[in-house]
Each structure stands twice: as structure tokens, then as C-alpha cells.
Amino acid sequence: MTHQLVLKKPIAFFDLETTGINVAKDRIVEICIIKAMPNGEAVSKTHRVNPGMPIPLESSMIHGIYDDEVKDAPPFKAIARTLAQFMDGCDLAGFNCNRFDVPLLVEEFLRANVDFDIKNRRMVDAQRIFHLMEPRNLSAAYKFYCNKDLIGAHGAEADTIATLEVLDAQVQRYVGMVAKTDSGQDVVFENNIEMLHSLTANNNIDLAGRMIINDKGEEVFNFGKHKGLPVLDVLQKEPSFYDWILKGEFPLDTKRRLTEIRLRMFSKGTVKR
């Protein structure tokens, strides 16, 4: 497999099939990673995973993976370090990856006690580009950009291969054109991962989007009764809200990011313990 993306370092395209869509509760049952290299080549890994829990029938009917097919597969923890090593030094890409695949993958790594830091990785979401330029789903994107029918949709390998080919075709099609971001800013489309990252990035603090950066550059909550309120103000006025989140069914990444903000406040002496 080859590509025409201009890369300074490898970028790992990946797709997950899971037990469901709850980042905090659900688990991976299949993962495919295709690592696109700066020399135009690409290498891949695909693994079935025992999620350690029953796969709901409604999920199996979507991706076609049933309990019997993963009962002898390794748990994610058994392959986590190998996967992290394979993706070491890579930027990340996928289709709707910013909202779901990246948060859930990071959550699985956290549960496996494997350090998988995304702070220095660029993330490119081919779905965001597609929705900005040609609003449809992955199958339609594959047909539109590659003039192919997506056989085996909702299988990790088929979806990951399609995503790499879609992004590759998007870059070739749109280079030199002007894209308008969510904020209304005009950006010239380039074959450049940094530009693609900036075009598809969101303003989330945590991967689940429970906290975001608002238009004023403030860290604010993005859910519940404190939605839109600065995180610092809420933690100062209602310290118990922090404890409620830590004890609740929130993603580990959300709890980690909130704790980082709270510890930063302690260092400045602006909040009570």
C-alpha cells in the first residue's frame, strides 16, 4: 500500500470496533492500525481483542464480531505495549477519530497502565475534512473520492484502509483550495499534516469534550449545570463538584485533565483542599 501524503514523520491511521459508544464503559473488540511512512509506504497491524465483557447484539450486528469470535483473543492489556510501540512517534488519523476512536483508545491504554501521550501528536480527522467539503459518511466519501464501493464497511481493516485512501484523495483534490473553518476563518488547503490538524482539531481540553476552551480562551465545563462556566470558578465555589466527577462514571482522561487543572490551582494557592 502506498500514499502521496507529505509527511515529516509517520502518521498512524486507525479504526476501532467496540462493544458500544460509551468511552468510559465500552471496550475494543478489533483494532486496525496502518502506519503511513514519510517515504510513501504504509504498514499495517490488525488485532481482534477480547473485551472482557459480552458484546451487545446490537453492536455485533453492526460490525459482525460476536463473543465466540473473540473469546480466545488476547485482552487489550496484553497487546497494549506492542501497539504503543508501533504507534510511537506517529501522528494520528482516522474517520471521526477525534470524537470517539482517540478518546476510547487512550482510555484503553490508561486502563492497561501504558503511557500513550497525545500532547505532541497531530491528529487529523478525515471525517471533519469530508463534512467541511462534502458532507456525507465514510461509504459515501469512499465512493466520492475513490470511486469505489466500500466492501466490508464497519470492519476495522476495511474502514481503516478506506480512511487512508479517502484522506490521500482529499489532499490531492483540495490542495490550493480555500476551506472555511468552524470559526469562519479561510484556510488554504495544503498537503501538510500540521495544516490538516489545525483544520480538523477541536477545542476540547479532555478527549470526551466535557471541558473545552471557549472563545475567550477560558477553560470551561461543557455539560450539566455548570456548562459554560469557567472550571476554575466552579472548583473554587463548589469543591465537591470535583469529587463528584472523580467518583462518577466519567472517562479516566476527563478525571486526569480536571485533576491537572486542580493541581495547577493548588500550586497558585487559589483553591481550598
Short mmCIF file of C-alpha atoms in Angstrom, two decimals:
data_model
loop_
_atom_site.label_atom_id
_atom_site.label_comp_id
_atom_site.label_asym_id
_atom_site.label_seq_id
_atom_site.Cartn_x
_atom_site.Cartn_y
_atom_site.Cartn_z
CA MET A 1 0.00 0.00 0.00
CA THR A 2 1.30 3.47 -0.87
CA HIS A 3 0.20 7.08 -0.39
CA GLN A 4 1.07 10.59 -1.54
CA LEU A 5 0.81 12.47 1.76
CA VAL A 6 3.72 14.80 2.51
CA LEU A 7 4.93 13.66 5.92
CA LYS A 8 7.73 14.74 8.23
CA LYS A 9 7.08 11.75 10.46
CA PRO A 10 4.82 8.68 10.32
CA ILE A 11 1.09 9.05 10.80
CA ALA A 12 -0.97 6.14 12.19
CA PHE A 13 -4.41 5.68 10.68
CA PHE A 14 -6.59 3.53 12.91
CA ASP A 15 -10.14 2.33 13.42
CA LEU A 16 -11.82 0.58 16.34
CA GLU A 17 -14.74 -1.81 16.53
CA THR A 18 -16.15 -1.79 20.04
CA THR A 19 -18.80 -3.10 22.40
CA GLY A 20 -20.58 0.26 22.23
CA ILE A 21 -20.13 4.02 22.14
CA ASN A 22 -19.62 4.84 25.84
CA VAL A 23 -15.95 5.85 26.15
CA ALA A 24 -15.88 5.19 29.90
CA LYS A 25 -17.59 1.78 29.83
CA ASP A 26 -17.14 0.15 26.44
CA ARG A 27 -14.17 -1.82 25.16
CA ILE A 28 -12.32 -2.55 21.92
CA VAL A 29 -13.07 -5.82 20.09
CA GLU A 30 -10.98 -5.10 16.98
CA ILE A 31 -8.31 -2.57 16.07
CA CYS A 32 -6.53 -1.92 12.80
CA ILE A 33 -3.57 0.46 12.50
CA ILE A 34 -2.00 1.48 9.20
CA LYS A 35 1.22 3.42 9.67
CA ALA A 36 1.86 5.70 6.69
CA MET A 37 5.58 6.41 6.36
CA PRO A 38 7.30 9.57 5.01
CA ASN A 39 8.69 7.53 2.09
CA GLY A 40 5.18 6.84 0.77
CA GLU A 41 4.91 3.29 2.06
CA ALA A 42 2.42 2.01 4.64
CA VAL A 43 2.47 -0.96 7.04
CA SER A 44 -0.49 -2.35 8.96
CA LYS A 45 -1.49 -4.35 12.03
CA THR A 46 -4.95 -5.76 12.79
CA HIS A 47 -5.94 -7.43 16.07
CA ARG A 48 -9.10 -8.98 17.44
CA VAL A 49 -9.43 -8.22 21.15
CA ASN A 50 -11.27 -9.96 23.97
CA PRO A 51 -13.15 -7.09 25.61
CA GLY A 52 -13.68 -8.93 28.90
CA MET A 53 -17.41 -8.30 28.67
CA PRO A 54 -20.29 -9.54 26.48
CA ILE A 55 -20.63 -7.79 23.13
CA PRO A 56 -24.18 -6.43 22.88
CA LEU A 57 -26.12 -7.97 20.00
CA GLU A 58 -26.86 -4.54 18.52
CA SER A 59 -23.12 -3.83 18.32
CA SER A 60 -22.34 -7.25 16.82
CA MET A 61 -24.97 -6.68 14.16
CA ILE A 62 -23.12 -3.53 13.10
CA HIS A 63 -19.54 -4.77 12.95
CA GLY A 64 -20.17 -8.51 12.61
CA ILE A 65 -17.99 -9.56 15.56
CA TYR A 66 -19.60 -11.88 18.12
CA ASP A 67 -18.49 -13.19 21.51
CA ASP A 68 -17.37 -16.58 20.16
CA GLU A 69 -15.03 -14.88 17.69
CA VAL A 70 -13.06 -13.05 20.40
CA LYS A 71 -13.23 -15.48 23.32
CA ASP A 72 -9.70 -16.74 22.57
CA ALA A 73 -8.32 -13.36 21.53
CA PRO A 74 -5.92 -11.52 23.86
CA PRO A 75 -7.24 -8.76 26.14
CA PHE A 76 -6.19 -5.25 25.20
CA LYS A 77 -3.75 -5.12 28.11
CA ALA A 78 -1.78 -8.00 26.56
CA ILE A 79 -1.13 -6.13 23.31
CA ALA A 80 -1.16 -2.54 24.61
CA ARG A 81 2.63 -2.08 24.83
CA THR A 82 3.16 -3.59 21.37
CA LEU A 83 0.55 -1.24 19.89
CA ALA A 84 2.01 1.77 21.70
CA GLN A 85 5.47 0.91 20.35
CA PHE A 86 4.10 0.52 16.81
CA MET A 87 2.48 3.97 17.07
CA ASP A 88 5.42 5.59 18.86
CA GLY A 89 6.38 8.91 17.28
CA CYS A 90 3.34 8.87 15.00
CA ASP A 91 0.71 11.50 14.42
CA LEU A 92 -2.83 10.08 14.41
CA ALA A 93 -5.59 9.94 11.83
CA GLY A 94 -8.97 8.34 11.40
CA PHE A 95 -12.58 8.88 10.43
CA ASN A 96 -14.49 10.54 13.30
CA CYS A 97 -11.43 9.75 15.41
CA ASN A 98 -11.37 12.98 17.42
CA ARG A 99 -14.79 12.34 18.93
CA PHE A 100 -14.64 8.61 19.53
CA ASP A 101 -11.68 6.47 18.44
CA VAL A 102 -8.90 8.55 20.02
CA PRO A 103 -10.73 9.03 23.36
CA LEU A 104 -11.58 5.32 23.63
CA LEU A 105 -8.09 4.19 22.59
CA VAL A 106 -6.48 6.48 25.18
CA GLU A 107 -8.91 5.16 27.78
CA GLU A 108 -7.89 1.56 26.99
CA PHE A 109 -4.20 2.47 27.29
CA LEU A 110 -4.87 4.15 30.63
CA ARG A 111 -6.66 1.03 31.90
CA ALA A 112 -3.67 -1.03 30.76
CA ASN A 113 -1.25 1.34 32.56
CA VAL A 114 0.54 2.11 29.30
CA ASP A 115 1.69 5.66 28.71
CA PHE A 116 0.26 6.87 25.40
CA ASP A 117 0.66 10.63 25.43
CA ILE A 118 -1.11 12.52 22.63
CA LYS A 119 0.03 16.01 23.62
CA ASN A 120 2.77 16.14 20.98
CA ARG A 121 0.85 14.30 18.27
CA ARG A 122 -1.02 15.95 15.42
CA MET A 123 -4.50 14.50 14.92
CA VAL A 124 -6.24 14.55 11.54
CA ASP A 125 -9.90 13.58 11.24
CA ALA A 126 -10.81 12.76 7.64
CA GLN A 127 -14.50 12.96 8.55
CA ARG A 128 -14.13 16.61 9.58
CA ILE A 129 -12.50 17.40 6.24
CA PHE A 130 -15.20 15.45 4.43
CA HIS A 131 -18.01 17.22 6.33
CA LEU A 132 -16.41 20.60 5.68
CA MET A 133 -16.02 19.93 1.98
CA GLU A 134 -18.54 17.18 1.06
CA PRO A 135 -20.93 16.36 3.97
CA ARG A 136 -21.59 12.53 3.93
CA ASN A 137 -20.48 9.30 5.67
CA LEU A 138 -17.42 7.06 5.10
CA SER A 139 -19.06 4.85 2.47
CA ALA A 140 -20.17 7.90 0.51
CA ALA A 141 -16.75 9.50 0.99
CA TYR A 142 -15.07 6.38 -0.39
CA LYS A 143 -17.38 6.38 -3.40
CA PHE A 144 -17.00 10.13 -3.96
CA TYR A 145 -13.22 10.42 -3.60
CA CYS A 146 -12.04 6.97 -4.70
CA ASN A 147 -14.95 5.90 -6.95
CA LYS A 148 -15.11 2.58 -5.12
CA ASP A 149 -17.81 0.79 -3.13
CA LEU A 150 -16.81 0.17 0.50
CA ILE A 151 -16.99 -3.62 0.83
CA GLY A 152 -16.90 -4.76 4.45
CA ALA A 153 -17.98 -1.45 5.98
CA HIS A 154 -17.83 -1.45 9.81
CA GLY A 155 -14.92 -3.88 9.73
CA ALA A 156 -11.84 -2.23 11.25
CA GLU A 157 -9.48 -3.17 8.42
CA ALA A 158 -11.85 -2.18 5.59
CA ASP A 159 -12.72 1.13 7.28
CA THR A 160 -9.08 1.95 8.04
CA ILE A 161 -7.91 1.23 4.50
CA ALA A 162 -10.78 3.33 3.16
CA THR A 163 -9.91 6.21 5.50
CA LEU A 164 -6.27 6.27 4.34
CA GLU A 165 -7.37 6.25 0.69
CA VAL A 166 -10.01 8.95 1.35
CA LEU A 167 -7.57 11.33 3.07
CA ASP A 168 -4.99 10.70 0.36
CA ALA A 169 -7.59 11.56 -2.30
CA GLN A 170 -8.85 14.58 -0.32
CA VAL A 171 -5.38 16.07 -0.22
CA GLN A 172 -4.88 15.56 -3.96
CA ARG A 173 -8.30 17.06 -4.72
CA TYR A 174 -8.23 20.11 -2.43
CA VAL A 175 -4.61 21.32 -2.44
CA GLY A 176 -4.66 25.05 -3.21
CA MET A 177 -8.38 25.44 -2.49
CA VAL A 178 -9.75 27.53 0.38
CA ALA A 179 -11.52 25.80 3.27
CA LYS A 180 -13.61 27.67 5.83
CA THR A 181 -13.16 26.59 9.45
CA ASP A 182 -15.92 26.46 12.08
CA SER A 183 -14.81 29.90 13.27
CA GLY A 184 -15.23 31.31 9.76
CA GLN A 185 -11.52 31.59 9.04
CA ASP A 186 -10.35 30.93 5.49
CA VAL A 187 -7.51 28.41 5.27
CA VAL A 188 -5.64 27.38 2.13
CA PHE A 189 -5.68 23.59 1.84
CA GLU A 190 -2.16 22.12 1.84
CA ASN A 191 -0.58 18.66 1.75
CA ASN A 192 0.73 19.28 5.24
CA ILE A 193 -0.20 17.38 8.41
CA GLU A 194 0.09 20.49 10.61
CA MET A 195 -2.43 22.30 8.39
CA LEU A 196 -4.76 19.27 8.29
CA HIS A 197 -4.56 19.01 12.08
CA SER A 198 -5.46 22.69 12.51
CA LEU A 199 -8.39 22.27 10.10
CA THR A 200 -9.88 19.28 11.92
CA ALA A 201 -8.87 19.98 15.53
CA ASN A 202 -11.44 20.83 18.19
CA ASN A 203 -11.30 22.98 21.32
CA ASN A 204 -11.58 20.11 23.81
CA ILE A 205 -9.49 20.02 26.97
CA ASP A 206 -10.31 16.37 27.62
CA LEU A 207 -10.90 13.96 24.78
CA ALA A 208 -14.58 13.43 25.66
CA GLY A 209 -15.23 17.17 25.43
CA ARG A 210 -16.53 17.56 28.99
CA MET A 211 -14.28 20.62 29.24
CA ILE A 212 -13.41 22.96 26.39
CA ILE A 213 -11.62 26.21 25.64
CA ASN A 214 -14.22 28.92 24.92
CA ASP A 215 -13.92 31.88 22.55
CA LYS A 216 -12.23 33.88 25.30
CA GLY A 217 -9.54 31.26 25.81
CA GLU A 218 -11.02 30.14 29.14
CA GLU A 219 -11.26 26.55 30.37
CA VAL A 220 -15.00 25.94 30.83
CA PHE A 221 -17.25 22.98 31.56
CA ASN A 222 -19.23 21.74 28.56
CA PHE A 223 -22.02 19.74 30.23
CA GLY A 224 -24.56 19.79 33.03
CA LYS A 225 -25.49 22.59 35.38
CA HIS A 226 -22.08 24.28 35.05
CA LYS A 227 -21.98 24.26 31.25
CA GLY A 228 -20.21 27.39 30.01
CA LEU A 229 -18.82 28.29 33.43
CA PRO A 230 -15.04 28.54 33.97
CA VAL A 231 -13.59 25.39 35.51
CA LEU A 232 -11.52 27.48 37.94
CA ASP A 233 -14.58 29.31 39.24
CA VAL A 234 -16.58 26.12 39.73
CA LEU A 235 -13.76 24.37 41.60
CA GLN A 236 -13.36 27.36 43.87
CA LYS A 237 -17.07 27.84 44.62
CA GLU A 238 -18.12 24.17 44.64
CA PRO A 239 -15.14 21.92 45.52
CA SER A 240 -17.49 18.93 45.88
CA PHE A 241 -18.10 19.00 42.11
CA TYR A 242 -14.55 17.73 41.61
CA ASP A 243 -15.18 14.81 43.97
CA TRP A 244 -18.46 14.04 42.19
CA ILE A 245 -16.70 13.76 38.84
CA LEU A 246 -13.87 11.61 40.24
CA LYS A 247 -16.38 9.18 41.79
CA GLY A 248 -18.71 9.21 38.77
CA GLU A 249 -18.72 7.23 35.53
CA PHE A 250 -16.58 9.69 33.61
CA PRO A 251 -13.65 8.72 31.36
CA LEU A 252 -10.29 8.43 33.13
CA ASP A 253 -8.90 11.04 30.75
CA THR A 254 -11.57 13.55 31.87
CA LYS A 255 -10.70 12.92 35.50
CA ARG A 256 -6.99 13.25 34.73
CA ARG A 257 -7.38 16.58 32.91
CA LEU A 258 -9.61 18.00 35.65
CA THR A 259 -7.07 16.91 38.26
CA GLU A 260 -4.30 18.66 36.31
CA ILE A 261 -6.29 21.90 36.40
CA ARG A 262 -7.00 21.47 40.12
CA LEU A 263 -3.33 20.79 40.92
CA ARG A 264 -2.37 23.86 38.92
CA MET A 265 -4.72 25.87 41.12
CA PHE A 266 -3.14 24.41 44.25
CA SER A 267 0.29 25.49 43.03
CA LYS A 268 -1.04 29.04 42.73
CA GLY A 269 -2.79 28.83 46.10
CA THR A 270 -6.17 29.80 44.66
CA VAL A 271 -8.34 26.94 45.89
CA LYS A 272 -9.03 25.15 49.15
CA ARG A 273 -8.07 21.50 49.58
#
